[in-house]
JSON list of C-alpha atoms in Angstrom, two decimals:
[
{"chain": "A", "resi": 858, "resn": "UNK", "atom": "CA", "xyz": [0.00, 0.00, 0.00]},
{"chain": "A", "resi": 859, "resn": "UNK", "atom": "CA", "xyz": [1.13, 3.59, -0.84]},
{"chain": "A", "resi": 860, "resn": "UNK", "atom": "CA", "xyz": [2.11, 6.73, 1.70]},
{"chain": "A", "resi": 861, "resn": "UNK", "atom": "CA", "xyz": [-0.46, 8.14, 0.14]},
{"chain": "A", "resi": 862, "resn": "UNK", "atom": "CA", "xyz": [-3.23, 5.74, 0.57]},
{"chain": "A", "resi": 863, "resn": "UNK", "atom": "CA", "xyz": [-2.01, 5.12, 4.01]},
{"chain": "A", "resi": 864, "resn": "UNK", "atom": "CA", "xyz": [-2.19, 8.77, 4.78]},
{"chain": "A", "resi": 865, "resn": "UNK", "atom": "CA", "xyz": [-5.98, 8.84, 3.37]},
{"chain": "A", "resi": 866, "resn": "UNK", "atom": "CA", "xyz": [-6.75, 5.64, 5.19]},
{"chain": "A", "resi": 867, "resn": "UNK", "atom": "CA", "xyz": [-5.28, 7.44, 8.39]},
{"chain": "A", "resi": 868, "resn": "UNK", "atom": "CA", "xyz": [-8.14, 10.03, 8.01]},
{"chain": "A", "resi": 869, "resn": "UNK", "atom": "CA", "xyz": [-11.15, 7.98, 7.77]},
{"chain": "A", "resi": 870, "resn": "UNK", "atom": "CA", "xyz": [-14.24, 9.21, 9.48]},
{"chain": "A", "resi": 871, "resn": "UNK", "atom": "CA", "xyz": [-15.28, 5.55, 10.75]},
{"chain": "A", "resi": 872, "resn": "UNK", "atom": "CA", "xyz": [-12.55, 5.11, 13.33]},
{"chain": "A", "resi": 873, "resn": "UNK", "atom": "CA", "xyz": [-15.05, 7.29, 15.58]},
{"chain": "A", "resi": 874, "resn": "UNK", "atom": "CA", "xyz": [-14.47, 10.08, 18.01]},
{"chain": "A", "resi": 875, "resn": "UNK", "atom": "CA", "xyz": [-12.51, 8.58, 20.18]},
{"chain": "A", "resi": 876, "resn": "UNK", "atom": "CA", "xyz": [-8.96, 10.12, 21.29]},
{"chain": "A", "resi": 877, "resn": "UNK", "atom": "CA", "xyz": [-6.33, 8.71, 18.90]},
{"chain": "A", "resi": 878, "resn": "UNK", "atom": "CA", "xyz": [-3.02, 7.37, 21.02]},
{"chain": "A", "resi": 879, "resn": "UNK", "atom": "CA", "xyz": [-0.11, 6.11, 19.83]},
{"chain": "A", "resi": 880, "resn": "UNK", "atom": "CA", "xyz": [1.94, 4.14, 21.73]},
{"chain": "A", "resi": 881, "resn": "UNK", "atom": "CA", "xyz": [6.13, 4.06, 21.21]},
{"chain": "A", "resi": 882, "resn": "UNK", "atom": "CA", "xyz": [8.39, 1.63, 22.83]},
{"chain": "A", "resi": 883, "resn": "UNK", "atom": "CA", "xyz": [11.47, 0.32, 21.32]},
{"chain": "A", "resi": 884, "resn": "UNK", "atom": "CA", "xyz": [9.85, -2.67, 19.29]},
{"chain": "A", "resi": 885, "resn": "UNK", "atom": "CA", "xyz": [6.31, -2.47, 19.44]},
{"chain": "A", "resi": 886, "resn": "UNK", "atom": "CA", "xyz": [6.19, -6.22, 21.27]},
{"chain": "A", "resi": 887, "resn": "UNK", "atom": "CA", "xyz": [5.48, -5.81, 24.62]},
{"chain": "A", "resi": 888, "resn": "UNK", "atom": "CA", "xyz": [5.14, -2.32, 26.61]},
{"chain": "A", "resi": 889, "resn": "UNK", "atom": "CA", "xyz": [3.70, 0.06, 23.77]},
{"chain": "A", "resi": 890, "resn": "UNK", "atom": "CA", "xyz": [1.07, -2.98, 23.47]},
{"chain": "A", "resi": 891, "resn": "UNK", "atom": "CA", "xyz": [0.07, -3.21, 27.23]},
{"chain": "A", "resi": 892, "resn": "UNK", "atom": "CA", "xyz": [0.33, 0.28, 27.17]},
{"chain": "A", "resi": 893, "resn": "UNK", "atom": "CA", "xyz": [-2.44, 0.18, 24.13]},
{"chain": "A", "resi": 894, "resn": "UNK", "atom": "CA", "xyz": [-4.15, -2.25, 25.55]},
{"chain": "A", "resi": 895, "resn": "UNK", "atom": "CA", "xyz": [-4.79, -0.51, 28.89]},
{"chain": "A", "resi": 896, "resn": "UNK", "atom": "CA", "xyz": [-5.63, 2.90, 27.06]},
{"chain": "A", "resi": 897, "resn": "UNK", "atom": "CA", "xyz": [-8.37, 1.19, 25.01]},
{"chain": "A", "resi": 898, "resn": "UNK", "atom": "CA", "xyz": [-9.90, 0.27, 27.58]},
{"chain": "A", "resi": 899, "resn": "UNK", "atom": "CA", "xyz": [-11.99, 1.69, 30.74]},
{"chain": "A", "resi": 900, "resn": "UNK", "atom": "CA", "xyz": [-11.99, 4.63, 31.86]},
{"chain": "A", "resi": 901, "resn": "UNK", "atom": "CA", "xyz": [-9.63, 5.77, 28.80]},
{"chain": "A", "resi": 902, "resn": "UNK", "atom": "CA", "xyz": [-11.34, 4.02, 25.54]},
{"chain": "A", "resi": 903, "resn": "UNK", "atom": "CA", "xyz": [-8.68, 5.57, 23.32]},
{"chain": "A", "resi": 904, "resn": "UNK", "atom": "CA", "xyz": [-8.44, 3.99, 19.69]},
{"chain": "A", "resi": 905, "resn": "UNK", "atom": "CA", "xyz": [-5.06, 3.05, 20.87]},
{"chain": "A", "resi": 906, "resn": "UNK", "atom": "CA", "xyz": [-2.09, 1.87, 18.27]},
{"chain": "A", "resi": 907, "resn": "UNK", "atom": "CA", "xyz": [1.68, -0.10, 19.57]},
{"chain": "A", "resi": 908, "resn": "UNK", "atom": "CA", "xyz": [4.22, 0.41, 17.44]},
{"chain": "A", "resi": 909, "resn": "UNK", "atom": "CA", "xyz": [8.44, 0.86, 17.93]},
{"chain": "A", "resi": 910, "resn": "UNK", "atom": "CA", "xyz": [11.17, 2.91, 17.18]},
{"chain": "A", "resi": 911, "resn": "UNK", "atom": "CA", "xyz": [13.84, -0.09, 16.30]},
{"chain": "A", "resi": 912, "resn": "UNK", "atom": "CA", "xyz": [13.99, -0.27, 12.03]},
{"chain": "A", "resi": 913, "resn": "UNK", "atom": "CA", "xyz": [15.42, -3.52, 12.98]},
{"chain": "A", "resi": 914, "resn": "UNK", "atom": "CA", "xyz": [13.40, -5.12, 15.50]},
{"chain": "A", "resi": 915, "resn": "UNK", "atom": "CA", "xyz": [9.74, -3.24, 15.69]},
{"chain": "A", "resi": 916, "resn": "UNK", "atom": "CA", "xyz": [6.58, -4.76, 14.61]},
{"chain": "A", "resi": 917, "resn": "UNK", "atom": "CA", "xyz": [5.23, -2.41, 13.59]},
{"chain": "A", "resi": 918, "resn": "UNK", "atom": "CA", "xyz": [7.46, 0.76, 13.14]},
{"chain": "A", "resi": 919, "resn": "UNK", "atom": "CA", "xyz": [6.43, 3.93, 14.23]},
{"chain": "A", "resi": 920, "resn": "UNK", "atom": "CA", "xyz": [6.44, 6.54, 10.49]},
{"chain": "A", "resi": 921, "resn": "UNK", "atom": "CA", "xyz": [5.13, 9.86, 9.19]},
{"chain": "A", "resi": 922, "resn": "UNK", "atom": "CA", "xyz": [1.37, 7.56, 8.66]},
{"chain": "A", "resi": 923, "resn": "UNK", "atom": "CA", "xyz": [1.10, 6.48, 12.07]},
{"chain": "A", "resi": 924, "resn": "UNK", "atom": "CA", "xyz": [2.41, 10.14, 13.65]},
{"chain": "A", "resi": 925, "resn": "UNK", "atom": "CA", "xyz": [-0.16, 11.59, 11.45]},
{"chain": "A", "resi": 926, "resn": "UNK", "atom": "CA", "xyz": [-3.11, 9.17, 12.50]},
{"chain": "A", "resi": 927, "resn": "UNK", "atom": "CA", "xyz": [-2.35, 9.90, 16.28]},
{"chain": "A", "resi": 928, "resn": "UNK", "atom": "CA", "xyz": [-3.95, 13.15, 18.27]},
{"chain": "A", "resi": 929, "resn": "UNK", "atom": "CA", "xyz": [-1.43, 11.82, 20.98]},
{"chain": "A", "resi": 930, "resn": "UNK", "atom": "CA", "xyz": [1.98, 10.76, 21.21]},
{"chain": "A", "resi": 931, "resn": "UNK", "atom": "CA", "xyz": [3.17, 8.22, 24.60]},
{"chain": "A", "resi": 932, "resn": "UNK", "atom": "CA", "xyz": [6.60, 7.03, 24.84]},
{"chain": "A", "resi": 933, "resn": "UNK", "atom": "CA", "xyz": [6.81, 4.04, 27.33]},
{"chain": "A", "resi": 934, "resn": "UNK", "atom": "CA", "xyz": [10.30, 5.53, 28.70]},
{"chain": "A", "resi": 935, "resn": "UNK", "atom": "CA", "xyz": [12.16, 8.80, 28.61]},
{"chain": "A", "resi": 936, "resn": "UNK", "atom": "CA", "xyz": [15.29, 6.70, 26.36]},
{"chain": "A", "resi": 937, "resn": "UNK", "atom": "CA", "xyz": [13.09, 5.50, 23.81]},
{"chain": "A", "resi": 938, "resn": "UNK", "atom": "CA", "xyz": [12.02, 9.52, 23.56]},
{"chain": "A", "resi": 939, "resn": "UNK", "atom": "CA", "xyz": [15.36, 10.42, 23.97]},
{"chain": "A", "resi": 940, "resn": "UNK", "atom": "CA", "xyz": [16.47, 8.16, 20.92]},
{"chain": "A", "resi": 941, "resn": "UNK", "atom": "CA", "xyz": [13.39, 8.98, 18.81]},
{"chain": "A", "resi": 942, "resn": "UNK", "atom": "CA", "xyz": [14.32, 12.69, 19.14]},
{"chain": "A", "resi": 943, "resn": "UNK", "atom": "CA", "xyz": [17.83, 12.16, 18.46]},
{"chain": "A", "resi": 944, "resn": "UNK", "atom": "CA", "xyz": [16.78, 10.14, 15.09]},
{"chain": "A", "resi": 945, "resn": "UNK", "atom": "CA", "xyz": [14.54, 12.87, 14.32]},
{"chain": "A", "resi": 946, "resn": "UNK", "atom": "CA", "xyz": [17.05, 15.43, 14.83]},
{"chain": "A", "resi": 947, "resn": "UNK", "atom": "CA", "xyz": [19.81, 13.47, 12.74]},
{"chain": "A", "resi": 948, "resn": "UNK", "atom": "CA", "xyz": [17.22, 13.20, 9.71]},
{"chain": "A", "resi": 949, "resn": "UNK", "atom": "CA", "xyz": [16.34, 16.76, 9.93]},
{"chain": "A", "resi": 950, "resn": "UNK", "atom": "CA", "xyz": [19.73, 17.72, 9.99]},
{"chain": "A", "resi": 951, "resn": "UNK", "atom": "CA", "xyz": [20.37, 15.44, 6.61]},
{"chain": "A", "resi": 952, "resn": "UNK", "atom": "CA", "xyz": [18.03, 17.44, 4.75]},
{"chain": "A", "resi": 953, "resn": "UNK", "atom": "CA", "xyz": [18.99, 20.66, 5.94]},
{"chain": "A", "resi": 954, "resn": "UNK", "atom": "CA", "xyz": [16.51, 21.37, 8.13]},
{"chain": "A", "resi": 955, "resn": "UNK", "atom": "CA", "xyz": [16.38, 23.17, 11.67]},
{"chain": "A", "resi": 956, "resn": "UNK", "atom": "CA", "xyz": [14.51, 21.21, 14.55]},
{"chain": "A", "resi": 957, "resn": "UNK", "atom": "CA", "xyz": [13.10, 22.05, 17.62]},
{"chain": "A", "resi": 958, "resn": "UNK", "atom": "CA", "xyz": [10.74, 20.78, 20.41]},
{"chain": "A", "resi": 959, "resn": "UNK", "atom": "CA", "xyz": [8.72, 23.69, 21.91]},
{"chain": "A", "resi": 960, "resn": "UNK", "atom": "CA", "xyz": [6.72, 21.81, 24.05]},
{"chain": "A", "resi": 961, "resn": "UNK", "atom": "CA", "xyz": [8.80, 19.63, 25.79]},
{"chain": "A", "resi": 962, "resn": "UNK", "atom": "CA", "xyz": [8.15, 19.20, 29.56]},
{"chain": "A", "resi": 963, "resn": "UNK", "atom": "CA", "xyz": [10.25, 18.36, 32.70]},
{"chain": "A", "resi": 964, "resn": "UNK", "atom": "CA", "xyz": [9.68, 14.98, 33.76]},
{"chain": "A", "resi": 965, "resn": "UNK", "atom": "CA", "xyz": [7.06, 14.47, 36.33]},
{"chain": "A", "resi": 966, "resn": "UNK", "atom": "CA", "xyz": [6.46, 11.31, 38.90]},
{"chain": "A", "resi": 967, "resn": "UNK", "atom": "CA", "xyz": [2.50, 10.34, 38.51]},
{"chain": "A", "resi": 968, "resn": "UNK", "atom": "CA", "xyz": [0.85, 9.14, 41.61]},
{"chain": "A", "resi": 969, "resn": "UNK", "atom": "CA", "xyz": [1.98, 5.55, 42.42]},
{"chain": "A", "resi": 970, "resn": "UNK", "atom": "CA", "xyz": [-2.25, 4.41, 43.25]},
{"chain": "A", "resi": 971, "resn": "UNK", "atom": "CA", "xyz": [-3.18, 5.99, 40.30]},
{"chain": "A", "resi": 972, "resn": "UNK", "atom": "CA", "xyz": [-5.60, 3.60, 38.32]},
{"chain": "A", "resi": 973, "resn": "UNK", "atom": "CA", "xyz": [-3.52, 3.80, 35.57]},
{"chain": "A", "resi": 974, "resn": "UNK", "atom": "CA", "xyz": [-0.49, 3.02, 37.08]},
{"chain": "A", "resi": 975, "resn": "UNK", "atom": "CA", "xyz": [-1.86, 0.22, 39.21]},
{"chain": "A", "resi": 976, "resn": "UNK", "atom": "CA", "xyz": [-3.67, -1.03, 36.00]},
{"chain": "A", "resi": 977, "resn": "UNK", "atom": "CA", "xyz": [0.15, -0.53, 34.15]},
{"chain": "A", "resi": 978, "resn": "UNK", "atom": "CA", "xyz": [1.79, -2.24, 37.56]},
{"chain": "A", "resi": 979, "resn": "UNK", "atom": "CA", "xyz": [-0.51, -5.38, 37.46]},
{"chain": "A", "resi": 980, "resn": "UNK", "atom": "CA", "xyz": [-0.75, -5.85, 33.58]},
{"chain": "A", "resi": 981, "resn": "UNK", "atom": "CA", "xyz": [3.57, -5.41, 33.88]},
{"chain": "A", "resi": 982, "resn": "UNK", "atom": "CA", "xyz": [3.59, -8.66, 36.75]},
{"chain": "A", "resi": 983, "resn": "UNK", "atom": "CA", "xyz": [1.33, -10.61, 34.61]},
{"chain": "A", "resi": 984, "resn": "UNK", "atom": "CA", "xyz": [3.72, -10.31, 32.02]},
{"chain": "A", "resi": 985, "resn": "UNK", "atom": "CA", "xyz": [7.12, -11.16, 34.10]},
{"chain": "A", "resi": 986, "resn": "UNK", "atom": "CA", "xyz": [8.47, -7.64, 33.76]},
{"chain": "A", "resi": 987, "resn": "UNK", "atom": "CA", "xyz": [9.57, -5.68, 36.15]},
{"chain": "A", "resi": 988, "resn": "UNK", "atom": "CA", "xyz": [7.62, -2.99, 38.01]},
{"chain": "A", "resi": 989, "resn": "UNK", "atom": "CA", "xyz": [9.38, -0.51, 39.72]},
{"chain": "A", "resi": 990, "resn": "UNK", "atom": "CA", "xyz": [9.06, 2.67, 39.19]},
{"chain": "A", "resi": 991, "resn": "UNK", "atom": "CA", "xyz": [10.50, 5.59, 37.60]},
{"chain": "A", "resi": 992, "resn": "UNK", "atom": "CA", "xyz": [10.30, 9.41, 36.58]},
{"chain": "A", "resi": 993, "resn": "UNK", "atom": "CA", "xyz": [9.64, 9.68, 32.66]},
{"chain": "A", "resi": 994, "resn": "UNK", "atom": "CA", "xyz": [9.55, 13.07, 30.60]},
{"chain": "A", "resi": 995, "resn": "UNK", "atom": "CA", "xyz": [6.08, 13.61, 29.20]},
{"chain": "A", "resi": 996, "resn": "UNK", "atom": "CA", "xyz": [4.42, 16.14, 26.94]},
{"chain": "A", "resi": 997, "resn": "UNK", "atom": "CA", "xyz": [0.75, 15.27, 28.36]},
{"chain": "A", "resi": 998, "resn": "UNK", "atom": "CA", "xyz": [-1.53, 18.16, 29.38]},
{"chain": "A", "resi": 999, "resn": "UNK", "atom": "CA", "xyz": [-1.69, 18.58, 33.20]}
]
């Protein structure tokens, strides 16, 4: 399929109203999908999408379609962000261009009983990973 009919396909009216998230981890396998999958569901019901930043090991790699589909942007970690920017920054830079992030925020530590943590914590254990916690930079609205 085409950029272009990807792009087109990214638009379509019968996805509904519902917030548009897009999930980044480094391959798309397993955080940026339990990430999804808790997003999609109660209280959240985004129409949630997992993809990575790895061109080598990533599922589904995250491009200019998906970025376009999304009305929101969640890295699972501040060093996948951190290597997504510097990619981004070494393309621009390739074709001459001059980037800059005007909306990036210092990191922030989210309330450990949360629901969505908890919900993140427990869906983490089920899956063998580990589940401590961290500080992660974030561009969500307060």
């Amino acid at each position: 399929m085409s950029t272009m009919n990807r792009l087109a396909n990214s638009h379509n009216p019968y996805q509904g109203s519902a917030k548009k998230v897009l999930c980044v981890c480094s391959a798309g396998l397993l955080r940026s999908p339990t990430m999804s999958r808790i997003l999609s569901q109660e209280p959240y019901n985004y129409n949630t999408r997992a993809v990575g930043i790895s061109k080598e090991f990533a599922l589904i790699p995250l491009d200019e379609v998906l970025i376009t589909w999304a009305d929101e942007i969640v890295f699972v970690s501040n060093e996948v962000y951190e290597q997504w920017m510097r990619d981004l920054t070494e393309v621009c830079q390739q074709v001459g261009a001059d980037f800059k992030v005007a909306d990036y925020k210092r990191p922030y530590r989210t309330n450990e009983n949360s629901m969505l943590v908890r919900g993140c914590l427990a869906e983490m254990e089920n899956l063998g990973l580990s589940t401590s916690l961290t500080t992660q930079s974030s561009s969500n609205e307060a």
